[in-house]
CSV table of C-alpha atoms in Angstrom, one decimal:
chain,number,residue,atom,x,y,z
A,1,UNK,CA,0.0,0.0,0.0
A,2,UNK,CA,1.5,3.0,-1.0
A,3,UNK,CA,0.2,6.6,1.3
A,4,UNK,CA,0.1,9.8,-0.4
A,5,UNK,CA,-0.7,13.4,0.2
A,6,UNK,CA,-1.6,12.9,3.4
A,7,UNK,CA,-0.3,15.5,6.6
A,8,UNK,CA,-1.2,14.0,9.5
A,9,UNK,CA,-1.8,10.4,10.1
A,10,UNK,CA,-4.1,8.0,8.9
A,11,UNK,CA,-6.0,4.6,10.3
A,12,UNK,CA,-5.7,1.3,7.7
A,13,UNK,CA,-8.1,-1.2,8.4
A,14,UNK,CA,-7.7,-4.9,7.2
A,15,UNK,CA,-10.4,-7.3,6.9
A,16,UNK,CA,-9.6,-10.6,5.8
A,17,UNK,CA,-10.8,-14.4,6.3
A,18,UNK,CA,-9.2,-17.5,7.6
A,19,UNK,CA,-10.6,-20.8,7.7
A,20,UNK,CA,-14.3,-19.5,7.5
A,21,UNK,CA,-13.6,-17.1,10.3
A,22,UNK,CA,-13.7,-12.9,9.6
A,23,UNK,CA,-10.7,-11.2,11.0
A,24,UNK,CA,-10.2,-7.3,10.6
A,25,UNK,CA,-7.4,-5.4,12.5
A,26,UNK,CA,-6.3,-1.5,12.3
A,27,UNK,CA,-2.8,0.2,12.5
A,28,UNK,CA,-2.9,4.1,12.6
A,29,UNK,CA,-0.2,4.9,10.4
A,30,UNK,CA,1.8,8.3,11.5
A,31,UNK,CA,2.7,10.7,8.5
A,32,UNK,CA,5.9,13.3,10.1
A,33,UNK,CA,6.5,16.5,8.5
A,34,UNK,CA,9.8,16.8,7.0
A,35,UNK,CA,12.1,19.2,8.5
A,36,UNK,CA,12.1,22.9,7.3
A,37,UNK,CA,15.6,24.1,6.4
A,38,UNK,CA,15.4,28.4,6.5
A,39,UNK,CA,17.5,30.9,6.5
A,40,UNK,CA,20.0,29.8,3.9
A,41,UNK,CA,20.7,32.9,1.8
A,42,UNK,CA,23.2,33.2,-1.1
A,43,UNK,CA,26.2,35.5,-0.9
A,44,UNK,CA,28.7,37.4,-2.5
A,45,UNK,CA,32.4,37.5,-0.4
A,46,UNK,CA,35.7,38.5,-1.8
A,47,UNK,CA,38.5,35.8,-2.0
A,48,UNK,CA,39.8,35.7,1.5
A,49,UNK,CA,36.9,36.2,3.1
A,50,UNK,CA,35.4,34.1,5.7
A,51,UNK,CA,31.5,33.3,6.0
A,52,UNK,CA,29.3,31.2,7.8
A,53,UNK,CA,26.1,30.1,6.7
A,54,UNK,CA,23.5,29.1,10.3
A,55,UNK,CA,20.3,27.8,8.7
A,56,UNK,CA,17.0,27.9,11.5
A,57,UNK,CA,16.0,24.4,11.0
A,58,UNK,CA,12.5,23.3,11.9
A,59,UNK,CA,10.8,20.1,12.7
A,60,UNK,CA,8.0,17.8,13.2
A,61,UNK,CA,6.8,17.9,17.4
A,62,UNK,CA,4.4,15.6,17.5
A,63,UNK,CA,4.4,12.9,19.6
A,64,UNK,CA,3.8,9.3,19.2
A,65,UNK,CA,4.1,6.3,22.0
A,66,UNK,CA,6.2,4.2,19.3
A,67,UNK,CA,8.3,6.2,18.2
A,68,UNK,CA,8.6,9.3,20.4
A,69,UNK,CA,8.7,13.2,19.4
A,70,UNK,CA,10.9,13.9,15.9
A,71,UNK,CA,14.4,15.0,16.4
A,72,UNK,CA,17.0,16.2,14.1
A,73,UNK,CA,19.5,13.0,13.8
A,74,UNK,CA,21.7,14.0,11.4
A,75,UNK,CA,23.7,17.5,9.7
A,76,UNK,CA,25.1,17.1,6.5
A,77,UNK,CA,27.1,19.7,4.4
A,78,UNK,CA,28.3,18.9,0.7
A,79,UNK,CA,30.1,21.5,-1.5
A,80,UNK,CA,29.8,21.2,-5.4
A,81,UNK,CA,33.6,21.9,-5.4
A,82,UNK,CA,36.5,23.1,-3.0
A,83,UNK,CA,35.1,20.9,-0.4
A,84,UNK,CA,39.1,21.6,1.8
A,85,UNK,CA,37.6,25.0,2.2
A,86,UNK,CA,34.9,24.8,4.3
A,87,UNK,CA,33.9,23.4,8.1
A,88,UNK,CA,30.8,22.6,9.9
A,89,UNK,CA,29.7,22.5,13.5
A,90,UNK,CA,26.4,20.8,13.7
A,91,UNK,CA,24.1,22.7,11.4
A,92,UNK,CA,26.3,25.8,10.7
A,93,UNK,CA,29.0,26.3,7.9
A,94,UNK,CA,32.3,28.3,7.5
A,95,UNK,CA,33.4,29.1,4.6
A,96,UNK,CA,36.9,30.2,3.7
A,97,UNK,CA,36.9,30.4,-0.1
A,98,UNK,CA,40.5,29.7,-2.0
A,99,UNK,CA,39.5,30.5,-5.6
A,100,UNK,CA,37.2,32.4,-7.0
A,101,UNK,CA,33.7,31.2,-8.3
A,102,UNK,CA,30.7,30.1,-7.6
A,103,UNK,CA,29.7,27.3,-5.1
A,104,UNK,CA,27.2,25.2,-4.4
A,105,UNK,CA,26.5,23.8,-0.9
A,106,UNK,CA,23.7,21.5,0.1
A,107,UNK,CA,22.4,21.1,3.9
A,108,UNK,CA,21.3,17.7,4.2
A,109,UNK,CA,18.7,17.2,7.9
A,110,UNK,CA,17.7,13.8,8.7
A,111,UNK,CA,14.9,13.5,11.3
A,112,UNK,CA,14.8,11.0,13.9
A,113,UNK,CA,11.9,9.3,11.6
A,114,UNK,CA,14.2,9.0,8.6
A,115,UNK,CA,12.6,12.5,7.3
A,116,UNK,CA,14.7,14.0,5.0
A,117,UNK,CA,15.3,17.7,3.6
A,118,UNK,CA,17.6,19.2,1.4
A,119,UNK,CA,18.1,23.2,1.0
A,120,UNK,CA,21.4,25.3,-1.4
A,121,UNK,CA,23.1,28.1,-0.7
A,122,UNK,CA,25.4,29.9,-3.6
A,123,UNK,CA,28.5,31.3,-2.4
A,124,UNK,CA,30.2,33.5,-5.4
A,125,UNK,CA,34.0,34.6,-4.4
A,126,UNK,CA,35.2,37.5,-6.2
A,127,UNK,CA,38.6,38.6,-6.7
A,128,UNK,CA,39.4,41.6,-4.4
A,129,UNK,CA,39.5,44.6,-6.4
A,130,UNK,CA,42.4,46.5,-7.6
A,131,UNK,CA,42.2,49.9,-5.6
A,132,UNK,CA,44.8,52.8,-7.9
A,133,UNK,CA,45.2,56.3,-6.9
A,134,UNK,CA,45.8,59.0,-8.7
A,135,UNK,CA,47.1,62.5,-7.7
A,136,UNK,CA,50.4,64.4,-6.7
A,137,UNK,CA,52.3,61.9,-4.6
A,138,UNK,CA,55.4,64.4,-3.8
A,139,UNK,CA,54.3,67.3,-2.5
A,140,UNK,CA,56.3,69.6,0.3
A,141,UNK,CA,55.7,70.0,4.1
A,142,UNK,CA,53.1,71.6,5.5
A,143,UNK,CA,51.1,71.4,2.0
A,144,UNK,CA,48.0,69.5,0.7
A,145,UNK,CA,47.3,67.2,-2.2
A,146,UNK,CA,44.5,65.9,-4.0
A,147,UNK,CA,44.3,62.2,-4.4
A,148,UNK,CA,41.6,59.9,-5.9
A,149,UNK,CA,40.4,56.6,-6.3
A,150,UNK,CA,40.9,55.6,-9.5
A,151,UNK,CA,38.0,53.8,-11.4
A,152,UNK,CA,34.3,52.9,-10.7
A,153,UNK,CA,34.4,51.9,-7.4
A,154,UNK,CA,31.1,53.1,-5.2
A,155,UNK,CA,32.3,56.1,-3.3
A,156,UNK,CA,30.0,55.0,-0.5
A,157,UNK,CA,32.3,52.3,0.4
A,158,UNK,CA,35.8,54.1,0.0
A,159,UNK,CA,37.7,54.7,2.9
A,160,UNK,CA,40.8,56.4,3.8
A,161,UNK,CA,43.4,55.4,6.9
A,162,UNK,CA,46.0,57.0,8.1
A,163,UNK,CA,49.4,55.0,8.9
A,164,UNK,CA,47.9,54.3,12.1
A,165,UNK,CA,45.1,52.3,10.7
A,166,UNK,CA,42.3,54.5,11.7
A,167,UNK,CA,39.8,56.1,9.2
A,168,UNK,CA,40.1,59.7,8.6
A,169,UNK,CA,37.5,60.1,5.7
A,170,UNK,CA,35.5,58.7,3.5
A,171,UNK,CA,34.4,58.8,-0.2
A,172,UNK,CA,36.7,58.9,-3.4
A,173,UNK,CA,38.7,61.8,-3.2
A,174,UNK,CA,40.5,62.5,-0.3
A,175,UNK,CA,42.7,66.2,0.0
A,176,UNK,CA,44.8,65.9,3.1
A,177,UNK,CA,47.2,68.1,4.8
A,178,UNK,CA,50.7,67.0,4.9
A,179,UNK,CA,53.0,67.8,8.1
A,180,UNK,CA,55.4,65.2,8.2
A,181,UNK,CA,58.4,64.8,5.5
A,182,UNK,CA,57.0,61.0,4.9
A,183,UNK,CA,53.5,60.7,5.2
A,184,UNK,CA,51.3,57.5,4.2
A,185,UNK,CA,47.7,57.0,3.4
A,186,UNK,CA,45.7,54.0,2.6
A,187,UNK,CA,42.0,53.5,0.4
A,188,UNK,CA,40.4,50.3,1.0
């Protein structure tokens, strides 16, 4: 007997003869939900990058004397390539790309009942841009310059460091004042 489309559970009932006699017995047969697998998004990191994927996994509660409430038995994690580069810890994923591209990888959950569900997440590593700037690199004490980002880079995202590492401004031109015979700055 084969059970479809059916959510909940359902009562077979078998009637039958032996020898003359009528026999009929019942079994309620329970359906479980398979687990839900949310919360897997794709992304877009640079090479380098790290990333960690923590899907909210959901599953079936309900409660049967044979069998006893659904659990999540196992977590499974399989990359479509470049496998070396990631780890798990039960349901979560890090990521530490070595190539660019696009990846595949597939969360496997396997109830307690032998439910099983399957969800993707695309991870696409870029190569980290090339940042060039332009402007009047030798300048004298106690002067300023005018440098630039080079190329089509979102401004939004530009910033400048000083050779202390801390950010002192923001957007694709920067014009700062120089004091020092050697001075450094950084875009990123």
């Amino acid at each position: 007997m084969t059970i479809r489309n059916v959510t909940d559970s359902v009562y077979v009932k078998v009637t039958g003869t032996k020898e003359s006699c009528p026999h009929d017995t019942s079994v309620k047969v329970y359906v479980h939900k398979l687990p839900t697998i949310e919360n897997i998004t794709d992304r877009v990191i640079c090479i380098g990058n790290d990333t960690s994927i923590v899907p909210v996994i959901s599953y079936d509660l309900t409660y049967n004397t044979e069998n006893g409430p659904s659990d999540i038995n196992a977590y499974v994690w399989k990359a479509s390539k470049d496998a070396t580069s990631m780890t798990t810890e039960d349901d979560t994923l890090f990521v530490t790309p070595k190539q660019t591209g696009e990846r595949t990888y597939t969360l496997t959950v396997t109830d307690k009942n032998g439910c099983v569900s399957n969800n993707d997440a695309k991870v696409t590593v870029s190569a980290k841009p090339k940042i060039t700037i332009k402007g009047n690199t030798n300048v004298c004490p106690n002067t300023s310059t005018a440098l630039e980002v080079d190329g089509s880079f979102d401004a939004r995202y530009i910033q400048w460091y000083n050779q202390a590492g801390n950010i002192i401004a923001t957007g694709k031109t920067f014009n700062p004042s120089v004091k020092k015979n050697d001075t450094t700055f950084k875009a990123a």
